[in-house]
Amino acid sequence: MQILIDTGATNTFINYKTLQSINQPTNLNKHSSSFVLADGIAPFHVLGVVELEILFSDQITTISAHVAQNLCTDVILGMDYITLYNLKFNIRKQIVSIDLNNRQYQMKNNQNVQTKFIPVTLSDSLYIPRQSNRFAKVSIPISSISSHFIPYYQFSLCNTAFIPHKFLEFRNHFSRVTFSNTSPRPHFVPRGTRIGYLCHYAITQPSTTRFDHCKKSCGVTNELGESPDFHASDNNTCTNNQIQDPLCCATVNQIHPSTERDIHQLISKIHLKQQRDDLLQLLVRFHKIFDTTKHNIANTPIHHIINTIPHSPPACKPYPQPDTVEIMYNMIQEFLKAKLVAESHSPYAAPAFLVKKHDGTHRFVVDYKKLNLITIKDSSPLPNMEDTIQKLGQGYKYFSKLDLKSGFYQIPIREADKEKTAFTTPFGLFQFNVLPMGLKNSPPTFQKVMTNVLTPCRQFALVYLDDIIVFSKTYDDHISHLTQVFIALSNRNFVLNPPKCVLLVPKINYLGHTISDKVVTPMKEKIQAILDIKEPRLLSQANKFLGALSWYRKFLPNFSTIAAPIHAVTNLTKNNRHKFHWRFAQKQAFKQLKEILISTPLFLHFPIADKPLILTTDASGIGIGGVLQQEVDGHLHNLYYHSQVLTPCERKYSTIEKEALAIYKCFVRMRPLLLGRQITIMTDHCPLCHIMTKTINNARVDRISTLIQEYNIDKVVHIHGRQNCLPDYLSRYPREQNDELFDIEYGLDSKTDSAPIISSTNNIVASMILRPRNNRGKCSKSSSYNDDRNIHNNNLPCHSNTPDQLMKTHITSTFSTNNFDITKLKDEQQKDPLIQKYITQVRSNPQNISFKIKNDILYKVIIPFRLSKTKIEVIYLPNSMISSLLHASHNDPMSGGHFSVDRTYSKLRKHYWWPNMKYSIKQYIKSCLLCQQYNIGRQKKPGRLRSISPPEGPFQVIGMDFCGPLKRTPRENRYVLIITDYFTRHVVAIPLPNCSAEKTAEALFNEYFCKFGVPSLIITDQGSHFRNQLLSNMRLLIGYNHIYSTPYHPQTNGIVERFNSTFIPQISKLQDSENNNWDEYLQAVVFAYNSGTHKTTKYSPYELLYGRSPRLPFHPKPFHFSFQQPNDYFEQLKKTLKLYHQATRFNIIQQQARNKVYYDRNRTDPIYNIGDRVLTRVHGIKGKLDPIFSPTPKVIIHTSHPIYIVRDEQKNIESRVHVCDLRHIIVD
């Protein structure tokens, strides 16, 4: 390479061809500019600027050079380089010198001798353990040479791996070099790393002044130089930032040890060495996107925006979590350090709390429910998962799946909206700088960002939220595709999660499916999760099971008929959900569905591009069905199954209309598979054979024929009904069209303890029962029908199980839980020291009247009954067998049945004895969890009466509740808002058309506050009509306190509840025969109540409010009127009301004391501590066989007796419970 030092040039230039020859063309910072040549006239155009590194006497010098075409030499060093390094010429001595780092470096231009520098490259990736030496193979472009080896100075600085200078001899391009790692940690050097050069001296012809080396930097931090004569690239780190490819190469010291481990883990499953090395080089090049040691915020033009409706900012208090305060504090500090959050002064405040994960760590969660209620929804759609899966089925042989590390936390949020994400903690108010989880529009924003980032890669990469999948047909394409995806992610500063990434595999798990080049199957983990679901006992559990299966029903051609019994009891309206039952038919269906998941090959083929498709459809009176197939090498491949129920309107269609509708619905459902492919339609309805060529003279059919014109339909073929078994089957057992779980992925949050799958002596039919229409009512042992063209394979068995046979298979070995083994009695007695002591005493004193020995077994002599005169001998049971006997005598369905202590004791005392026998039985049954859940308490509910202290006067404390819904009146009223004063017992009843928050607030303000004033305290239940943002804002605006009663404890607001039960019967007696004019009598009945004497206060509410008795219609007319002066009446009224109020308060207190004595009689008042495990009472509509208390234990996390806050041990859901609804778990 020739370098010209030109003092007349203002800048440094490099020839474009020379730039290409050093093999780094991508780092050109392109921008056009012009210079003028020495003549001052001719323009000189350059293409851009590039960073050059020039090796001067073993020292690297850098300069920005302009790239030009048709330059007279390779490189021109101008005045910028000369000035920067104080370059000097000694013409007499032919020496050029520069100043660098306060030192002078010289180079002699020898016209006869030229030094050749040959780059030395590492042949294979090298791992060097700490404090050890390793030999490594290195290579050069020349086949054989012996020369002095000099390591790169920068390589020695960047690596603790030391390479000594030595004389190397190369044969066949290769030699060996010693690496010494003296550091306390291991190091890794990737294949292809330039480690140094060979100095070779050769005699040459005189030439112009030139430098020995010139190379172009790749533009990234700390990259080493490239040899001028060879085009191998360097794999060390570089110095400047660049835009397009931000991590060309790196040395191991710039890779964090955890990142290095993650990279090794990613390539550990690649078996081919060449592929492993290529992938390793790629990952090392882009190691920054795998570095999870710090939080990254992406540099993306799309920021998250929170558009809200006009509303006051919602604010909540922090949730109490005393046991996790320190953990939350540490997490907040990490977020602040990573700049994910910042301190805030926002009017918004959402409560933050921690949720414990399965691995014991905690997840930081913010409850944005109130913010989400006022957020305008972003309607940007997520990708259709069905289309995504089908797109991957086009013969791709290489897949890679990339997962973003905390993907939401990498997306920035718009500056103006950051305050809306504010969350409150015990340590203050903070707000997010990045997209938090839990916001309403987080998924659409995240999808838009990732779609934008990967737009250049859309032909070979798909993204669904934080999952990116890269797919290719060849290995070389896949490496290229991965490189482009990594570049796109690097440009936007995204970071991946290495443990969840999978690279270079022939099949991939994606969106709940396992996808390969030919077939798609359900993921084994998802199927296992379904198998682990216990037999449902509640409607929600049954729906969960069906929902999990519905996501994979396209793999199950006979799903509908097997699941029909479960569908029959789950398709219930809201008012009929209490009718759910789980009986024998549902149990059998549940068992068969699990069996079919493990006995049937669950896979569908991907369509082959050059083969036609066969769509076979059929319709019945209740539904339609179809199957898409493809004939390959004489065998039919199933591609998709579809069935659905006809609507009531569609069931009225004629036969030809139903058959045409079946074709249309299948085309709609299978559209991604059918578009652009040749299709043959098969139907058993002959008139439809000409649907694409002639007019059928039926408006609906002709309309359908027009709608399917966009598809490439080759022909419509008629087949006999007996050959159309599968679509006919699907049409007669269709899926429910309103099954909301069909089109969405069903997520299984966690696996529960799996119930054993009951095995049957008869094989469950894993495929459809296929038989001709004229024989559908019969069932033979085996039936088969084969088409002449071998298109349908219908050789499927048909089983018929009688109820007796099914009952036999239903009773299994798990029915009995009796593990008590009497044959071990003698051995266990010999191991029991106390029994051996008694045996020794009996043998030494045979006259012992308390114990006897028979057949080497100790018996206890007891009186079976209190007044019995006879004695019996029973077995002395050793301690080791007591537990199994109690389990058998109490838990076993036949011998125990979970009966009481007395029944169990009376059964056992006739056969066995041990010390403190009855106490042991009592403690065992007390600790039985099932008994605690299901047993009905025969005593009063726990929790003593705690009365609300009477207020000092009227309208200070009021209670409020809704009564309804009642029958709608002509004035559109259905509800009554009841407001009762706790002092005077005065009642206000307001009829309303609904119980919405808006109507409640309006009625409370207009009909009460504006007439009686604002109370100090309002007591209500926790209904949504009372507990909402509107009433909360009104409370803050007007100024009163509002407290809520404990859930399912109406006694808290008992005064209002008592009036509801009083006035309903009264108003019912007055309404008309239509029962819809109750609101006409409402105010009259309320006045009658307010004017009557109250039993507690001994006064009427009217008297306590107005100081006088009301005049009623039946009162006699007065004969004279006496007019007092207003002031005299006022003074008299004050005295009267004062006496009334004093007496009323005394009467209330007295009545409350009497009520408490009566209520507390024979009633317990247990007090629980934090950490106690309890069961909570199950409220709402439940069956007779449902548990009375919660199936899962709960833990007390906060106490304020008699109110406790409990947390579910499985779901981590917190709830507020009164002591009367708690039952302590007794552990034996």
PDB file of N, CA and C in Angstrom, residues 143 180 185 201 473 482-483 541 564 569 663 917 921 1082 1105:
ATOM      1  N   SER A 143       1.701 -20.297   3.301  1.00  0.00           N
ATOM      2  CA  SER A 143       1.752 -21.722   3.649  1.00  0.00           C
ATOM      3  C   SER A 143       2.920 -22.041   4.576  1.00  0.00           C
ATOM      4  N   SER A 180      -0.824 -17.703  28.356  1.00  0.00           N
ATOM      5  CA  SER A 180      -0.727 -17.822  29.815  1.00  0.00           C
ATOM      6  C   SER A 180      -1.735 -16.879  30.452  1.00  0.00           C
ATOM      7  N   ARG A 185      -9.531 -15.213  37.053  1.00  0.00           N
ATOM      8  CA  ARG A 185     -10.773 -15.684  36.426  1.00  0.00           C
ATOM      9  C   ARG A 185     -10.463 -16.233  35.044  1.00  0.00           C
ATOM     10  N   TYR A 201      11.405  -9.481   6.654  1.00  0.00           N
ATOM     11  CA  TYR A 201      12.133  -8.435   5.932  1.00  0.00           C
ATOM     12  C   TYR A 201      12.466  -8.932   4.519  1.00  0.00           C
ATOM     13  N   LYS A 473     -34.608 -21.381   5.667  1.00  0.00           N
ATOM     14  CA  LYS A 473     -34.596 -22.683   5.016  1.00  0.00           C
ATOM     15  C   LYS A 473     -33.195 -23.274   4.907  1.00  0.00           C
ATOM     16  N   LEU A 482     -30.131 -14.005  11.451  1.00  0.00           N
ATOM     17  CA  LEU A 482     -29.852 -13.680  12.850  1.00  0.00           C
ATOM     18  C   LEU A 482     -29.013 -12.410  12.957  1.00  0.00           C
ATOM     19  N   THR A 483     -28.047 -12.284  12.060  1.00  0.00           N
ATOM     20  CA  THR A 483     -27.198 -11.096  12.079  1.00  0.00           C
ATOM     21  C   THR A 483     -28.029  -9.834  11.876  1.00  0.00           C
ATOM     22  N   GLN A 541     -64.102 -24.318  37.467  1.00  0.00           N
ATOM     23  CA  GLN A 541     -63.066 -25.322  37.222  1.00  0.00           C
ATOM     24  C   GLN A 541     -63.374 -26.107  35.946  1.00  0.00           C
ATOM     25  N   ALA A 564     -69.329 -33.341  24.991  1.00  0.00           N
ATOM     26  CA  ALA A 564     -70.737 -32.933  25.024  1.00  0.00           C
ATOM     27  C   ALA A 564     -71.336 -32.971  26.424  1.00  0.00           C
ATOM     28  N   VAL A 569     -73.511 -29.083  30.925  1.00  0.00           N
ATOM     29  CA  VAL A 569     -73.679 -28.528  32.273  1.00  0.00           C
ATOM     30  C   VAL A 569     -72.903 -27.234  32.471  1.00  0.00           C
ATOM     31  N   ILE A 663     -69.559 -24.923   3.373  1.00  0.00           N
ATOM     32  CA  ILE A 663     -68.398 -24.604   2.526  1.00  0.00           C
ATOM     33  C   ILE A 663     -67.884 -23.217   2.843  1.00  0.00           C
ATOM     34  N   MET A 917     -56.629 -43.026  74.614  1.00  0.00           N
ATOM     35  CA  MET A 917     -57.192 -43.395  73.310  1.00  0.00           C
ATOM     36  C   MET A 917     -58.213 -42.367  72.827  1.00  0.00           C
ATOM     37  N   ILE A 921     -58.065 -39.816  69.484  1.00  0.00           N
ATOM     38  CA  ILE A 921     -59.104 -39.797  68.431  1.00  0.00           C
ATOM     39  C   ILE A 921     -59.659 -38.389  68.271  1.00  0.00           C
ATOM     40  N   LEU A1082     -94.614   4.202  48.711  1.00  0.00           N
ATOM     41  CA  LEU A1082     -93.340   4.150  49.418  1.00  0.00           C
ATOM     42  C   LEU A1082     -93.237   5.239  50.477  1.00  0.00           C
ATOM     43  N   LEU A1105     -86.950  14.363  65.895  1.00  0.00           N
ATOM     44  CA  LEU A1105     -86.480  15.296  64.874  1.00  0.00           C
ATOM     45  C   LEU A1105     -87.135  16.655  64.998  1.00  0.00           C
TER      46      LEU A1105
END
